[in-house]
Short mmCIF file of C-alpha atoms in Angstrom, two decimals:
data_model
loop_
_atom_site.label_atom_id
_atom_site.label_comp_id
_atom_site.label_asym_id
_atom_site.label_seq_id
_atom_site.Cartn_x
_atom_site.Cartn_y
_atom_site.Cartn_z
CA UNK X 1 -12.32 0.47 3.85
CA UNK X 2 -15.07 2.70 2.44
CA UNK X 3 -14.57 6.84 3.26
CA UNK X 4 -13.72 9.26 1.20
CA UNK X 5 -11.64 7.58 -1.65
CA UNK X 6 -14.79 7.26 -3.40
CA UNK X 7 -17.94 9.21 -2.81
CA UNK X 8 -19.31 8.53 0.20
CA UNK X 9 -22.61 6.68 0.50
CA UNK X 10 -23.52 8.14 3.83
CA UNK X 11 -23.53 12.02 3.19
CA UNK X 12 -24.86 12.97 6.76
CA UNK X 13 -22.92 11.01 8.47
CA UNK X 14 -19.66 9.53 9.54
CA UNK X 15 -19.89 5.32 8.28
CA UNK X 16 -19.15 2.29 10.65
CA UNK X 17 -16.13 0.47 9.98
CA UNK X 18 -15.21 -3.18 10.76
CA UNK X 19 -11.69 -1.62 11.08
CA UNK X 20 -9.14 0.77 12.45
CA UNK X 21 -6.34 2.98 10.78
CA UNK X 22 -3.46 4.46 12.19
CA UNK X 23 -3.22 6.74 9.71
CA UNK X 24 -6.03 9.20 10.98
CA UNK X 25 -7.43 8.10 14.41
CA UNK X 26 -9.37 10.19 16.80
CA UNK X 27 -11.12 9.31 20.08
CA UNK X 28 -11.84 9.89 23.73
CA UNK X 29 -8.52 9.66 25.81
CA UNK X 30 -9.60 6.58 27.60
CA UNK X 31 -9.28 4.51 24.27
CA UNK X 32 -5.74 4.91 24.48
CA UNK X 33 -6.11 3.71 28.52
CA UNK X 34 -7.71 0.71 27.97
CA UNK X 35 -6.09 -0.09 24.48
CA UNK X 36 -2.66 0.38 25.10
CA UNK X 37 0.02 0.19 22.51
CA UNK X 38 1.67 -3.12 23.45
CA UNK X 39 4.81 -2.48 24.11
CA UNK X 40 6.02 -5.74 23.31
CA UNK X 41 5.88 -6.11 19.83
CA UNK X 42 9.27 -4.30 18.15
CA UNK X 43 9.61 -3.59 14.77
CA UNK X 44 6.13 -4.70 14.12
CA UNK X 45 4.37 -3.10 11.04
CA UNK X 46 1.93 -5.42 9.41
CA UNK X 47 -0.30 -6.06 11.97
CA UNK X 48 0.00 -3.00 14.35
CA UNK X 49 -3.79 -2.05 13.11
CA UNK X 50 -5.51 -5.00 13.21
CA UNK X 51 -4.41 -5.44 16.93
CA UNK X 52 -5.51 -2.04 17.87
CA UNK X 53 -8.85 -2.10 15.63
CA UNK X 54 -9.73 -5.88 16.95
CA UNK X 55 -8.45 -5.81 20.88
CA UNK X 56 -10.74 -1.87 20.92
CA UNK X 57 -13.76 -4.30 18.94
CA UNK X 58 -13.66 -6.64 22.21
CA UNK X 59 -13.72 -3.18 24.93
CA UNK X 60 -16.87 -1.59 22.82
CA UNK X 61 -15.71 0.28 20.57
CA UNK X 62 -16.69 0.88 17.39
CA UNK X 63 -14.89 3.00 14.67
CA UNK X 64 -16.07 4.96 11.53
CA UNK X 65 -14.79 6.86 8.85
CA UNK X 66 -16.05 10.41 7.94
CA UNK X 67 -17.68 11.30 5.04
CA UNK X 68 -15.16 13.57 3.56
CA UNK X 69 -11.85 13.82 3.26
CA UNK X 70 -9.71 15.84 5.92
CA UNK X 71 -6.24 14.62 5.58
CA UNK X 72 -4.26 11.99 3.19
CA UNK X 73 -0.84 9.83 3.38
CA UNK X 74 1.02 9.89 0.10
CA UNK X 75 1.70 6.13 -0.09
CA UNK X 76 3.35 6.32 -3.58
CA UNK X 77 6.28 4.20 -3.59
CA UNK X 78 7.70 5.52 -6.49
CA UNK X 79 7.22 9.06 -5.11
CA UNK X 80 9.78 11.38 -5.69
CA UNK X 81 8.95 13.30 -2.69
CA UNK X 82 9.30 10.11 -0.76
CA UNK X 83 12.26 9.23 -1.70
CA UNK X 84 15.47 9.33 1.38
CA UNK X 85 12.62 9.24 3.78
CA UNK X 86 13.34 7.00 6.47
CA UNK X 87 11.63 3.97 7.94
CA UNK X 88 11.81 2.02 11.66
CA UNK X 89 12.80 -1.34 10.21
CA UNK X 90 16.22 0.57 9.12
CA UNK X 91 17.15 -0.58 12.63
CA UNK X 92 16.62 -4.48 12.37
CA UNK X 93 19.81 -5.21 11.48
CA UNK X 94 18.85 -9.36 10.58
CA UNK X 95 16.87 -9.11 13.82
CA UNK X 96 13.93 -11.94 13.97
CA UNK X 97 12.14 -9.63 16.27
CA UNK X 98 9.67 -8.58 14.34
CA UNK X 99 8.71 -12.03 13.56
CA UNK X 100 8.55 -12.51 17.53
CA UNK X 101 6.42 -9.93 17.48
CA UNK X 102 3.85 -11.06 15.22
CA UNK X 103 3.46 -14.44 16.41
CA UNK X 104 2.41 -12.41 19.77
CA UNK X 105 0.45 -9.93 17.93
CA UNK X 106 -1.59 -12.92 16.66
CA UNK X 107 -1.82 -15.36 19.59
CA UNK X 108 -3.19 -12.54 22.26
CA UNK X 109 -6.13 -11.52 19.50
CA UNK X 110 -7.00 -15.56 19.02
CA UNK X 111 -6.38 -15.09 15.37
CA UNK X 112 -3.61 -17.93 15.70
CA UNK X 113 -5.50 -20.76 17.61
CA UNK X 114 -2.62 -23.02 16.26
CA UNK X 115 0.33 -21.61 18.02
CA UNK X 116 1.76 -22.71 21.27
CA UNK X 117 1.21 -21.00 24.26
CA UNK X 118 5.28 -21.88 24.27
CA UNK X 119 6.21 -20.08 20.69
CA UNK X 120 5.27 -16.15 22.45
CA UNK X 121 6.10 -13.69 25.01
CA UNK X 122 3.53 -13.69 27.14
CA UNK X 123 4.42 -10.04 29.01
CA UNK X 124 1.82 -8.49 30.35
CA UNK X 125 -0.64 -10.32 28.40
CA UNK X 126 -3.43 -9.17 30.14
CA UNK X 127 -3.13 -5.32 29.91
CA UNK X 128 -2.18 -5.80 25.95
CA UNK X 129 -4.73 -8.57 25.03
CA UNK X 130 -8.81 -8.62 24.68
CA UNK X 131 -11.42 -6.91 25.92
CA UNK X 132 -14.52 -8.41 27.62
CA UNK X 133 -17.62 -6.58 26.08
CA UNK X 134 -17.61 -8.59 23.20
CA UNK X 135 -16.42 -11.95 22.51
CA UNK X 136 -13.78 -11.95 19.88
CA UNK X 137 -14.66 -14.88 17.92
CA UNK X 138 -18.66 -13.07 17.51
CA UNK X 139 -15.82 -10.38 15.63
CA UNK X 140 -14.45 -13.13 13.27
CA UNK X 141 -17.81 -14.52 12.18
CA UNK X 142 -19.39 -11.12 11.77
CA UNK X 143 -16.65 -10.21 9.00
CA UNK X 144 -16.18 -13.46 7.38
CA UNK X 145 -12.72 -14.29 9.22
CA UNK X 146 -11.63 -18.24 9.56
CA UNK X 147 -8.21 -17.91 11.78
CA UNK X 148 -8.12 -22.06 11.59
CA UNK X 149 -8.71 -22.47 7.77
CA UNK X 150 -6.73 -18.71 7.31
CA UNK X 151 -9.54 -17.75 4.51
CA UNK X 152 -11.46 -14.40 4.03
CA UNK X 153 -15.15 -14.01 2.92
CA UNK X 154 -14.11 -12.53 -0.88
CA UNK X 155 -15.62 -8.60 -1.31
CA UNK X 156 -15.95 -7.81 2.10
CA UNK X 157 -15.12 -4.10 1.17
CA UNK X 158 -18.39 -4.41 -0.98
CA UNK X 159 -20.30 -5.13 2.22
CA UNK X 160 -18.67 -1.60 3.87
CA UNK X 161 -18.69 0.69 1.22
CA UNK X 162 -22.15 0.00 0.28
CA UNK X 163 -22.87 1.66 3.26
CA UNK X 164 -24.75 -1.98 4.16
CA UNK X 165 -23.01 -2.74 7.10
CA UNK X 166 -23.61 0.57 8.99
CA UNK X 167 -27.31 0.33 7.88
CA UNK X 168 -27.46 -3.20 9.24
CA UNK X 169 -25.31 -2.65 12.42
CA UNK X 170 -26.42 0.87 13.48
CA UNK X 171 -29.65 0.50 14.57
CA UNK X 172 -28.51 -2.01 17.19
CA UNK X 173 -26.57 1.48 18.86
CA UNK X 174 -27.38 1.21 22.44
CA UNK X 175 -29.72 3.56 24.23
CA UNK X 176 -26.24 5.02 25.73
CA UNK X 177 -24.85 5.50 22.90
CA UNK X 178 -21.99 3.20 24.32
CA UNK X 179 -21.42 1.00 21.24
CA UNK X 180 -23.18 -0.99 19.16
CA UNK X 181 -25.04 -4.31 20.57
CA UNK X 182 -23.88 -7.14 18.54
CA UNK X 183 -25.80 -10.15 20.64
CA UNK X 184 -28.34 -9.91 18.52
CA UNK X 185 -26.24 -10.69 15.09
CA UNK X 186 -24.79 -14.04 15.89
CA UNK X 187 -26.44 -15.66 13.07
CA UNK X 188 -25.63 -13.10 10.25
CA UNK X 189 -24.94 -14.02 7.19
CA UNK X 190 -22.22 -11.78 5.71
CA UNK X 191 -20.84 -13.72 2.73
CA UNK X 192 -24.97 -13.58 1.76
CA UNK X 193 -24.99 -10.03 2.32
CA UNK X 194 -22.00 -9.44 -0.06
CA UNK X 195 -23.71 -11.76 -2.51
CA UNK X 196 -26.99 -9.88 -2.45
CA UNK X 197 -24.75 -6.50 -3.33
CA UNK X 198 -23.03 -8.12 -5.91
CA UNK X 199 -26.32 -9.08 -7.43
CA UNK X 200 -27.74 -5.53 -7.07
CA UNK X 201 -24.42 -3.92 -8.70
CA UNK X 202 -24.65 -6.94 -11.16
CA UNK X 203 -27.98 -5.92 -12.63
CA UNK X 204 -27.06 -2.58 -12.54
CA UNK X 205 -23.86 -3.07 -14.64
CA UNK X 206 -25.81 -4.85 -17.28
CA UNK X 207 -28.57 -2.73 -17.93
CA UNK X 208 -25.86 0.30 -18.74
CA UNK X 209 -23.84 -2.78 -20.54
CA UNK X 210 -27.22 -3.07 -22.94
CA UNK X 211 -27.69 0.86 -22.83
CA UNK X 212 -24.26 1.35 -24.28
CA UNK X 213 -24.25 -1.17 -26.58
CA UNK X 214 -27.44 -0.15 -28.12
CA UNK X 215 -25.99 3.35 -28.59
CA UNK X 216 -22.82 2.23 -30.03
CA UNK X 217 -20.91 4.25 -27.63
CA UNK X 218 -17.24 2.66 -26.68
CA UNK X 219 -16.52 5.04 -23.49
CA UNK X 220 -19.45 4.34 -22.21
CA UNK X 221 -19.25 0.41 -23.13
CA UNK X 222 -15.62 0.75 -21.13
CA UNK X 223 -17.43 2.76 -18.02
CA UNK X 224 -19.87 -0.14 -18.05
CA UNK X 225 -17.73 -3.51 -18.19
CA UNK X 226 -15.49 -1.54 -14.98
CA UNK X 227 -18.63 -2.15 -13.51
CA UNK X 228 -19.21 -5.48 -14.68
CA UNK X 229 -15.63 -6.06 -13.79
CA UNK X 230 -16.06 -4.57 -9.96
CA UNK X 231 -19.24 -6.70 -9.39
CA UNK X 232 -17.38 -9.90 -10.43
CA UNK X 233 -20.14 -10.66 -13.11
CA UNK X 234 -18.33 -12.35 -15.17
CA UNK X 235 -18.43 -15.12 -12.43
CA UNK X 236 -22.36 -15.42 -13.06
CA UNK X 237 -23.43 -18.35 -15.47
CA UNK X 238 -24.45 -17.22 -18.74
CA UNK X 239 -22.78 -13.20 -18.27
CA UNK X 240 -19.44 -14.05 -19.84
CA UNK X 241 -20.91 -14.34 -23.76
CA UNK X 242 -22.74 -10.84 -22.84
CA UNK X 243 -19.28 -8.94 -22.01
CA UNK X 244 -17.23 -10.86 -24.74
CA UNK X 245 -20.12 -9.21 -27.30
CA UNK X 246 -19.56 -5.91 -25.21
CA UNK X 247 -15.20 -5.99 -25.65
CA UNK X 248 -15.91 -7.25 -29.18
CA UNK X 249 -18.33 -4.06 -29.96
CA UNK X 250 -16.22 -1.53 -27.91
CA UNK X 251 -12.91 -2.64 -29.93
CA UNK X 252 -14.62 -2.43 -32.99
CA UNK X 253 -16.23 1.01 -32.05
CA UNK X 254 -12.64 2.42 -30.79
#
């Protein structure tokens, strides 16, 4: 969510993550021993990361991203140099396995309290399902997550790349160094520590909105409303007549 696509906030070292990516992962061996690829979910894309990232969550672990960048994925669609490249699903010929394979995906990391025990395969549940360091639903409420209602707390990336959530979360490291202690968070508040970023970046936003404005200088009127924009200001009673006089000036400046 937060390292390197942008410049990281945490020069001097690497930032903790709510979530895991296939794309570059590195650990000790025994992460792969005691989170296992299940090997029952075929064809399974969407989804393959969040069981990983959530089912390691509940065994202690805790990933991060590093602070610069050290290898990239071209996800381009439109890529030329992607084109004629093939992909797994080639082989589902109609297949409804993959949708098997998410409704087990879901049920074994609780994020589907609604299905029936019934509607899965329930294979070796307990070598592919959750850990018992940490209680998965303490996971859920820590990052905004409501599996009943199926909502998201809005800007949680602001809450990661802000560097907030390490600075919150780290100093609960254990002695050991074996993983962050999350007992003592229970009763956090994340949707009010997005809010209080959005507030800071808010404030921020308007004083170069005012700055630019004064000097009659478009690019820098532009620069400033992408703020604006990326701190969802126009939300705020009262902000919207502020950036309509900004587009108004810019336009007429351009």
């Amino acid at each position: 969510l937060a390292q390197p696509e942008e410049k990281a906030p945490l020069q001097d070292t690497p930032m903790l993550q709510p979530f895991w990516a296939a794309g570059m992962s590195f650990s000790r061996g025994h992460f792969l021993v005691r989170v296992p690829y299940d090997c029952c979910l075929p064809l399974l894309f969407q989804g393959e990361e969040i069981s990983i990232g959530i089912r390691g969550w509940t065994h202690g672990y805790d990933p991060y991203a590093p602070h610069t960048s050290v290898i990239f994925h071209e996800y381009a669609v439109n890529s030329r140099r992607r084109k004629g490249i093939h992909t797994f699903w080639e082989n589902a010929h109609g297949s409804n396995s993959a949708q098997k394979a998410m409704r087990r995906m879901v049920a074994l990391i609780k994020m589907a309290p609604e299905l029936s025990p019934s509607s899965y395969d329930h294979q070796d549940e307990a070598k592919y399902g959750l850990g018992a360091k940490r209680p998965v639903e303490l996971f859920y409420k820590l990052f905004g997550m409501d599996v009943r209602r199926k909502s998201m707390v809005p800007e949680l990336c602001k809450f990661v790349k802000s560097g907030i959530m390490h600075k919150t979360f780290s100093p609960a490291l254990r002695a050991d160094g074996m993983g962050i202690d999350y007992s003592g968070f229970e009763d956090f508040d994340v949707a009010a520590a997005i809010e209080e970023e959005l507030n800071r970046m808010r404030a921020i936003a308007e004083t170069h909105i005012r700055g630019a404005m004064e000097k009659k200088r478009p690019n820098n009127i532009r620069a400033a409303l992408d703020e604006a924009k990326r701190s969802r200001m126009e939300a705020v009673p009262g902000k919207k007549e502020l950036l309509d006089e900004a587009r108004k000036l810019m336009n007429e400046l351009s």
